[in-house]
């Protein structure tokens, strides 16, 4: 080993020049900006890392959520998800994620009070809501209305002040169930229901969703606890697509409502927040237990995927899926068993014994049973990503705060590998050749 080399470093030899570089290793990572020193000439830009989808690039240092995908471990601030799901509440877990520790009795009471007293939205929000078409998707409405909150609270621009951040956190966690319920009631043409401060966070959400003409809505305690646990399970999942969107947008210094609206938009996509809806469609399409072998055969032949199975990070049973399966049984005890549950259980049994799924380490993920529970509780399919967003809001906020306070963070600005034309001279329109149909169909004009 050369005298300057330390064991916590990487020696890279550039075969183009024969030069060797030493790159420090810290926390199991190298700074990719160090690669810029690797050049073939003085005017060379330097070496870049190419990593579409951030498959192996850490974008931040974080102390919020830990995942070990091979072992099936998920912890918030060090606490295992299984213990939080069994013993905590969603609001307590939100406190843990955002403040970094479990609250004492007094702090929890103050936190709960502050969130419960931020559930009302400005009455202009209803006018805004009424502007959406009668059949607008509730998730599209949520994206728009969360973004609109920034116009109601211009003080939120003050992202560098802790007091302002605290206020926006309370407002957002308080109002997101109200906006979610308003979006559902609007899409159904039902009158809006005011928040009820006497109910729990989740009980109040159920009231705003489902209250009709009864003077006081009494949430079913099994549904209330089940939904609270589902919110806990969705509360954070480190640097996933929507959280990365929140961080990337937040890195510009914009207010948190705009950053969280970006997270919601990312969650709207079928590859992220929409898989549980796809599971319900799949189960309905299979239709009965005896048709499962035929369906599995088609998946193995590459004719589609077993939705709710597989995960980019978990190569073991998703710890959230285990808890959700137990909740599904509790909810179905209240509502009566759904034939779709029987199909799901048999599908899981067969897949977990099948070589195709075993070899590829494909296990049920968080979405496999969650849609069944939501359907049994009376939520329409379009509300599934909205429910995910309510649960994920504290995680997004915790990650946003961590980023705003992190001195090492900079505005998100990835590099690219440019493969386009070098340098062309502008051609006046009368001198340009006619574009051939094949150029339009397959060539550079294709969208
Ligand atoms: N059904 C059948 N085959 C699958 C599935 C599946 N659900 N998932 C992966 N595979 C196969 C895939 O065909 C490939 O096989 P081969 O090596 O022969 O080409 C291999 O497994 C690896 O798949 P991949 O697509 O490279 O894996 P990925 O890490 O890029 O994808 C995934 C992860 C979640 C997108 C994928 O497993 C999938 O599409 N699952 C179904 C959709 C789903 O349930 N999504 C919810 C994810 S959890 C939500 C959250 O945490 O936010």
PDB file of C-alpha atoms and ligand atoms in Angstrom, residues 237 271-272 275 299 304-312 315 320 356-357 360 362 365-367 388, ligand 1:
ATOM      1  CA  UNK A 237     -40.109   4.845   3.508  1.00  0.00           C
ATOM      2  CA  UNK A 271     -45.794   2.586 -10.213  1.00  0.00           C
ATOM      3  CA  UNK A 272     -45.842   4.264  -6.810  1.00  0.00           C
ATOM      4  CA  UNK A 275     -50.344  -0.564  -7.135  1.00  0.00           C
ATOM      5  CA  UNK A 299     -47.534 -14.345 -15.150  1.00  0.00           C
ATOM      6  CA  UNK A 304     -48.373  -9.602 -16.840  1.00  0.00           C
ATOM      7  CA  UNK A 305     -47.225  -9.208 -13.261  1.00  0.00           C
ATOM      8  CA  UNK A 306     -48.523 -10.500  -9.996  1.00  0.00           C
ATOM      9  CA  UNK A 307     -49.475  -7.093  -8.620  1.00  0.00           C
ATOM     10  CA  UNK A 308     -48.676  -6.477  -4.947  1.00  0.00           C
ATOM     11  CA  UNK A 309     -45.631  -8.757  -5.215  1.00  0.00           C
ATOM     12  CA  UNK A 310     -41.980  -7.765  -5.487  1.00  0.00           C
ATOM     13  CA  UNK A 311     -40.149  -4.651  -4.342  1.00  0.00           C
ATOM     14  CA  UNK A 312     -37.076  -2.692  -5.396  1.00  0.00           C
ATOM     15  CA  UNK A 315     -36.008  -9.072  -1.186  1.00  0.00           C
ATOM     16  CA  UNK A 320     -45.595  -3.890   6.423  1.00  0.00           C
ATOM     17  CA  UNK A 356     -40.428 -18.554 -10.312  1.00  0.00           C
ATOM     18  CA  UNK A 357     -41.274 -16.255  -7.367  1.00  0.00           C
ATOM     19  CA  UNK A 360     -36.598 -13.923  -7.862  1.00  0.00           C
ATOM     20  CA  UNK A 362     -40.755 -11.936  -4.893  1.00  0.00           C
ATOM     21  CA  UNK A 365     -45.523  -6.005  -0.572  1.00  0.00           C
ATOM     22  CA  UNK A 366     -47.487  -3.292   1.273  1.00  0.00           C
ATOM     23  CA  UNK A 367     -50.059  -3.097  -1.527  1.00  0.00           C
ATOM     24  CA  UNK A 388     -51.438   6.805   1.044  1.00  0.00           C
TER      25      UNK A 388
HETATM   26  N1  LIG B   1     -44.752 -10.462 -10.884  1.00  0.00           N
HETATM   27  C1  LIG B   1     -44.027 -11.265 -11.707  1.00  0.00           C
HETATM   28  N2  LIG B   1     -42.716 -11.123 -11.948  1.00  0.00           N
HETATM   29  C2  LIG B   1     -42.104 -10.095 -11.315  1.00  0.00           C
HETATM   30  C3  LIG B   1     -42.798  -9.219 -10.438  1.00  0.00           C
HETATM   31  C4  LIG B   1     -44.163  -9.451 -10.224  1.00  0.00           C
HETATM   32  N3  LIG B   1     -44.866  -8.661  -9.400  1.00  0.00           N
HETATM   33  N4  LIG B   1     -41.926  -8.300  -9.955  1.00  0.00           N
HETATM   34  C5  LIG B   1     -40.737  -8.573 -10.511  1.00  0.00           C
HETATM   35  N5  LIG B   1     -40.850  -9.660 -11.327  1.00  0.00           N
HETATM   36  C6  LIG B   1     -39.756 -10.327 -12.055  1.00  0.00           C
HETATM   37  C7  LIG B   1     -39.371  -9.534 -13.284  1.00  0.00           C
HETATM   38  O1  LIG B   1     -40.096  -9.964 -14.411  1.00  0.00           O
HETATM   39  C8  LIG B   1     -37.887  -9.866 -13.393  1.00  0.00           C
HETATM   40  O2  LIG B   1     -37.791 -11.166 -13.910  1.00  0.00           O
HETATM   41  P1  LIG B   1     -36.564 -11.539 -14.919  1.00  0.00           P
HETATM   42  O3  LIG B   1     -35.346 -11.420 -14.071  1.00  0.00           O
HETATM   43  O4  LIG B   1     -36.862 -12.915 -15.376  1.00  0.00           O
HETATM   44  O5  LIG B   1     -36.621 -10.521 -16.019  1.00  0.00           O
HETATM   45  C9  LIG B   1     -37.428  -9.921 -11.923  1.00  0.00           C
HETATM   46  O6  LIG B   1     -38.607 -10.314 -11.195  1.00  0.00           O
HETATM   47  C10 LIG B   1     -36.890  -8.605 -11.376  1.00  0.00           C
HETATM   48  O7  LIG B   1     -37.888  -7.579 -11.606  1.00  0.00           O
HETATM   49  P2  LIG B   1     -37.578  -6.027 -11.790  1.00  0.00           P
HETATM   50  O8  LIG B   1     -38.708  -5.401 -12.517  1.00  0.00           O
HETATM   51  O9  LIG B   1     -36.201  -5.855 -12.345  1.00  0.00           O
HETATM   52  O10 LIG B   1     -37.540  -5.544 -10.290  1.00  0.00           O
HETATM   53  P3  LIG B   1     -37.633  -4.029  -9.800  1.00  0.00           P
HETATM   54  O11 LIG B   1     -36.928  -3.966  -8.495  1.00  0.00           O
HETATM   55  O12 LIG B   1     -37.189  -3.057 -10.843  1.00  0.00           O
HETATM   56  O13 LIG B   1     -39.191  -3.803  -9.624  1.00  0.00           O
HETATM   57  C11 LIG B   1     -41.358  -3.593  -8.705  1.00  0.00           C
HETATM   58  C12 LIG B   1     -39.856  -3.710  -8.411  1.00  0.00           C
HETATM   59  C13 LIG B   1     -42.102  -3.302  -7.382  1.00  0.00           C
HETATM   60  C14 LIG B   1     -41.644  -2.413  -9.659  1.00  0.00           C
HETATM   61  C15 LIG B   1     -41.842  -4.934  -9.319  1.00  0.00           C
HETATM   62  O14 LIG B   1     -41.606  -5.997  -8.417  1.00  0.00           O
HETATM   63  C16 LIG B   1     -43.312  -4.900  -9.720  1.00  0.00           C
HETATM   64  O15 LIG B   1     -43.641  -4.437 -10.824  1.00  0.00           O
HETATM   65  N6  LIG B   1     -44.243  -5.361  -8.822  1.00  0.00           N
HETATM   66  C17 LIG B   1     -45.642  -5.292  -9.103  1.00  0.00           C
HETATM   67  C18 LIG B   1     -46.165  -3.894  -8.824  1.00  0.00           C
HETATM   68  C19 LIG B   1     -46.246  -3.593  -7.346  1.00  0.00           C
HETATM   69  O16 LIG B   1     -46.748  -4.395  -6.564  1.00  0.00           O
HETATM   70  N7  LIG B   1     -45.782  -2.392  -6.958  1.00  0.00           N
HETATM   71  C20 LIG B   1     -45.826  -1.925  -5.580  1.00  0.00           C
HETATM   72  C21 LIG B   1     -44.457  -1.814  -5.008  1.00  0.00           C
HETATM   73  S1  LIG B   1     -44.483  -1.440  -3.256  1.00  0.00           S
HETATM   74  C22 LIG B   1     -44.955   0.219  -3.182  1.00  0.00           C
HETATM   75  C23 LIG B   1     -44.105   1.094  -2.308  1.00  0.00           C
HETATM   76  O17 LIG B   1     -43.328   0.614  -1.470  1.00  0.00           O
HETATM   77  O18 LIG B   1     -44.204   2.313  -2.507  1.00  0.00           O
END
